[in-house]
């Protein structure tokens, strides 16, 4: 009978391609040879369930992650993220803001990162003299009425990438920042963020879809980010006539289809918002027709501060088919106890985690698809 130590590296590499990220990490801890094999990129890895990036442990300063695939917490020492607020994720990379309102773009599992320039001013009409009395002298772009720590949390509401930086060096990072969720972009080598002109009001979400960035306004108008000759927003299609008023809206590239996800909430007590349901809509921009989706064909969606994610739920034992997994992002200064999964089939909301493993309330968590290969 064959034993594991007799297996060739080729066979071991093929086996690891079917492992979840936690199991692949355990595989690599067996011995030096298996660790080398676990880092191989010869075979594409199996699809991964998103993790939740939670808060930093005050005692150890380790960053806590929650793994949906095995319902466990993992505390990982990542010094580059100490004291930083996670404001978004995309392609397995995190956007993190420090106390000086500068940021980094980081893959937490490979430790690769890019230093980001200081973010643009929070308000367009800043009173510099007033600001200088409220925030450190090395930054004059903060809000008038928030503490510096609060500004760290509020400055960026969404951050996404056009491509995985490990696969393309000419990627673009796009953020929505400040009181109006103004779009701005940065590319490797740029010394500052470039603000996109043409905004007529606050914005809801941003997406990279079929080679272009699109942003959504609260009145359901979709804008394309036109980079030439000067970066500006250009309206595409008429206003989408959506029924009801959603608390949050998300855009997602669902297998080549642009979908609009509406999140409905209610106030159950003072300053406490609870999610009660979702709608999934496919807009036809040319004909201004909306197609409501009553299920998502056995897939699962993950929405929040992250760039929206979808996975084939049938590939994962602990993933709900036709489920929309959500995190609390209504006010990042509030503790989070509004996170769960909405079942599009029976219209019910449930918890996706064991309370003893992932107790609430917690700080605003962010979905992240592990990308360590």
CSV table of C-alpha atoms in Angstrom, one decimal, residues 155-344:
chain,number,residue,atom,x,y,z
A,155,UNK,CA,-12.8,59.0,4.4
A,156,UNK,CA,-13.2,56.0,1.9
A,157,UNK,CA,-16.6,54.3,1.5
A,158,UNK,CA,-15.6,52.0,-1.3
A,159,UNK,CA,-12.4,50.9,-3.0
A,160,UNK,CA,-12.0,48.5,-5.9
A,161,UNK,CA,-9.4,47.4,-8.5
A,162,UNK,CA,-9.6,46.9,-12.2
A,163,UNK,CA,-7.4,43.8,-12.1
A,164,UNK,CA,-5.4,41.6,-9.8
A,165,UNK,CA,-2.0,43.4,-9.3
A,166,UNK,CA,-0.3,40.1,-9.4
A,167,UNK,CA,-1.6,39.4,-12.9
A,168,UNK,CA,-1.4,43.0,-14.4
A,169,UNK,CA,1.0,45.7,-13.4
A,170,UNK,CA,-1.1,48.4,-15.2
A,171,UNK,CA,-4.1,48.1,-12.9
A,172,UNK,CA,-6.2,51.0,-11.7
A,173,UNK,CA,-7.5,51.5,-8.2
A,174,UNK,CA,-10.7,53.4,-7.8
A,175,UNK,CA,-12.2,54.8,-4.6
A,176,UNK,CA,-15.3,56.7,-3.5
A,177,UNK,CA,-14.3,59.2,-0.8
A,178,UNK,CA,-15.6,62.1,1.3
A,179,UNK,CA,-19.1,63.3,2.2
A,180,UNK,CA,-20.4,62.8,-1.4
A,181,UNK,CA,-18.6,59.5,-2.2
A,182,UNK,CA,-16.6,61.3,-4.9
A,183,UNK,CA,-14.8,58.9,-7.3
A,184,UNK,CA,-11.0,59.2,-7.6
A,185,UNK,CA,-8.4,56.9,-9.1
A,186,UNK,CA,-4.7,56.0,-8.7
A,187,UNK,CA,-2.3,53.9,-10.9
A,188,UNK,CA,1.1,52.6,-9.9
A,189,UNK,CA,3.6,55.5,-10.3
A,190,UNK,CA,1.0,58.2,-9.7
A,191,UNK,CA,2.0,60.7,-6.9
A,192,UNK,CA,-1.6,61.5,-6.0
A,193,UNK,CA,-5.2,60.5,-6.5
A,194,UNK,CA,-7.0,62.0,-9.5
A,195,UNK,CA,-10.5,63.2,-8.8
A,196,UNK,CA,-13.1,62.4,-11.4
A,197,UNK,CA,-15.2,65.5,-12.4
A,198,UNK,CA,-18.9,65.7,-13.4
A,199,UNK,CA,-20.5,64.5,-10.2
A,200,UNK,CA,-24.0,65.9,-9.6
A,201,UNK,CA,-24.8,64.2,-6.2
A,202,UNK,CA,-23.7,61.5,-3.8
A,203,UNK,CA,-23.0,58.1,-5.2
A,204,UNK,CA,-23.9,54.6,-4.0
A,205,UNK,CA,-21.5,52.0,-5.6
A,206,UNK,CA,-18.7,51.5,-8.1
A,207,UNK,CA,-17.8,48.6,-10.3
A,208,UNK,CA,-15.3,47.6,-13.0
A,209,UNK,CA,-17.3,45.9,-15.7
A,210,UNK,CA,-16.2,44.8,-19.2
A,211,UNK,CA,-13.3,47.2,-19.4
A,212,UNK,CA,-14.9,50.3,-17.8
A,213,UNK,CA,-15.7,51.7,-14.4
A,214,UNK,CA,-19.3,52.5,-13.6
A,215,UNK,CA,-20.8,54.3,-10.6
A,216,UNK,CA,-24.4,54.4,-9.4
A,217,UNK,CA,-26.3,57.3,-8.0
A,218,UNK,CA,-29.0,57.1,-5.3
A,219,UNK,CA,-31.6,58.0,-8.0
A,220,UNK,CA,-30.6,55.0,-10.0
A,221,UNK,CA,-28.6,56.7,-12.7
A,222,UNK,CA,-25.6,54.8,-14.0
A,223,UNK,CA,-22.5,56.8,-15.0
A,224,UNK,CA,-19.4,55.6,-16.9
A,225,UNK,CA,-16.0,56.9,-15.8
A,226,UNK,CA,-14.6,58.5,-19.0
A,227,UNK,CA,-10.8,58.9,-18.7
A,228,UNK,CA,-10.2,60.8,-22.0
A,229,UNK,CA,-9.4,63.7,-22.5
A,230,UNK,CA,-10.0,64.6,-18.9
A,231,UNK,CA,-11.5,62.2,-16.3
A,232,UNK,CA,-15.2,62.8,-15.9
A,233,UNK,CA,-18.5,61.0,-15.3
A,234,UNK,CA,-20.7,60.4,-18.3
A,235,UNK,CA,-24.3,59.3,-17.9
A,236,UNK,CA,-25.2,56.1,-19.7
A,237,UNK,CA,-28.8,55.1,-20.2
A,238,UNK,CA,-31.9,56.7,-18.6
A,239,UNK,CA,-32.8,56.6,-14.9
A,240,UNK,CA,-33.7,53.1,-13.7
A,241,UNK,CA,-37.2,53.1,-12.5
A,242,UNK,CA,-36.8,50.9,-9.4
A,243,UNK,CA,-39.7,50.5,-6.9
A,244,UNK,CA,-39.1,51.3,-3.3
A,245,UNK,CA,-36.2,53.1,-1.5
A,246,UNK,CA,-33.2,50.8,-0.8
A,247,UNK,CA,-30.9,51.5,2.2
A,248,UNK,CA,-27.9,50.3,0.2
A,249,UNK,CA,-27.4,49.4,-3.5
A,250,UNK,CA,-24.6,47.3,-5.0
A,251,UNK,CA,-23.4,46.6,-8.5
A,252,UNK,CA,-22.0,43.2,-9.4
A,253,UNK,CA,-20.5,41.5,-12.5
A,254,UNK,CA,-22.4,38.3,-12.4
A,255,UNK,CA,-20.9,36.0,-15.0
A,256,UNK,CA,-20.9,38.8,-17.5
A,257,UNK,CA,-24.3,40.3,-16.5
A,258,UNK,CA,-24.4,43.6,-14.8
A,259,UNK,CA,-26.8,43.2,-11.8
A,260,UNK,CA,-28.2,45.8,-9.3
A,261,UNK,CA,-28.7,44.5,-5.8
A,262,UNK,CA,-31.0,46.4,-3.6
A,263,UNK,CA,-30.8,46.1,0.2
A,264,UNK,CA,-33.8,47.0,2.3
A,265,UNK,CA,-33.6,47.8,6.0
A,266,UNK,CA,-35.8,49.0,8.9
A,267,UNK,CA,-35.0,50.9,12.1
A,268,UNK,CA,-35.9,48.5,14.9
A,269,UNK,CA,-34.7,50.9,17.7
A,270,UNK,CA,-32.8,54.2,18.0
A,271,UNK,CA,-29.8,54.2,15.7
A,272,UNK,CA,-30.1,50.5,15.0
A,273,UNK,CA,-30.7,49.4,11.4
A,274,UNK,CA,-31.6,45.8,10.5
A,275,UNK,CA,-31.7,44.3,7.1
A,276,UNK,CA,-35.0,42.8,6.1
A,277,UNK,CA,-34.5,41.8,2.4
A,278,UNK,CA,-32.9,42.1,-1.0
A,279,UNK,CA,-33.9,42.5,-4.6
A,280,UNK,CA,-31.7,41.4,-7.5
A,281,UNK,CA,-32.3,43.3,-10.8
A,282,UNK,CA,-30.8,43.1,-14.2
A,283,UNK,CA,-31.1,46.5,-16.0
A,284,UNK,CA,-31.3,46.7,-19.8
A,285,UNK,CA,-29.8,50.2,-20.3
A,286,UNK,CA,-30.6,50.5,-23.9
A,287,UNK,CA,-34.4,49.8,-23.4
A,288,UNK,CA,-34.7,51.0,-19.8
A,289,UNK,CA,-36.2,47.7,-18.8
A,290,UNK,CA,-35.6,46.0,-15.5
A,291,UNK,CA,-35.6,42.2,-15.1
A,292,UNK,CA,-36.1,41.0,-11.6
A,293,UNK,CA,-34.3,37.8,-10.6
A,294,UNK,CA,-36.1,35.6,-8.2
A,295,UNK,CA,-33.2,33.3,-7.7
A,296,UNK,CA,-29.5,33.4,-8.7
A,297,UNK,CA,-29.4,29.8,-10.2
A,298,UNK,CA,-27.8,28.2,-7.1
A,299,UNK,CA,-25.1,30.8,-6.7
A,300,UNK,CA,-24.3,33.0,-3.7
A,301,UNK,CA,-23.5,36.7,-3.5
A,302,UNK,CA,-21.3,38.5,-1.0
A,303,UNK,CA,-21.9,42.3,-0.5
A,304,UNK,CA,-20.7,45.0,1.7
A,305,UNK,CA,-17.6,47.3,1.6
A,306,UNK,CA,-16.0,44.7,-0.7
A,307,UNK,CA,-16.1,44.6,-4.4
A,308,UNK,CA,-19.2,42.4,-4.7
A,309,UNK,CA,-18.4,38.7,-5.1
A,310,UNK,CA,-20.3,35.7,-6.4
A,311,UNK,CA,-19.5,32.0,-6.1
A,312,UNK,CA,-21.1,28.7,-7.2
A,313,UNK,CA,-22.6,27.5,-3.9
A,314,UNK,CA,-22.7,23.9,-5.1
A,315,UNK,CA,-18.9,23.8,-4.8
A,316,UNK,CA,-19.0,24.5,-1.1
A,317,UNK,CA,-20.6,22.4,1.7
A,318,UNK,CA,-21.3,25.4,3.9
A,319,UNK,CA,-22.6,27.8,1.4
A,320,UNK,CA,-26.3,28.6,1.0
A,321,UNK,CA,-27.6,28.3,-2.6
A,322,UNK,CA,-29.5,31.5,-3.7
A,323,UNK,CA,-28.1,33.2,-0.7
A,324,UNK,CA,-27.0,36.8,-0.3
A,325,UNK,CA,-24.3,37.2,2.4
A,326,UNK,CA,-24.1,40.7,3.8
A,327,UNK,CA,-22.2,42.7,6.4
A,328,UNK,CA,-23.2,45.9,8.2
A,329,UNK,CA,-21.9,49.1,6.6
A,330,UNK,CA,-24.6,51.6,7.4
A,331,UNK,CA,-22.4,53.6,9.7
A,332,UNK,CA,-18.8,52.3,10.2
A,333,UNK,CA,-18.6,54.0,13.6
A,334,UNK,CA,-21.3,51.7,15.0
A,335,UNK,CA,-20.6,48.2,16.2
A,336,UNK,CA,-21.9,45.6,13.8
A,337,UNK,CA,-24.7,43.2,14.6
A,338,UNK,CA,-26.5,43.3,11.3
A,339,UNK,CA,-24.8,40.6,9.3
A,340,UNK,CA,-26.2,37.4,7.9
A,341,UNK,CA,-27.4,35.6,4.8
A,342,UNK,CA,-30.7,36.3,3.0
A,343,UNK,CA,-32.3,33.2,1.3
A,344,UNK,CA,-33.9,34.4,-2.0
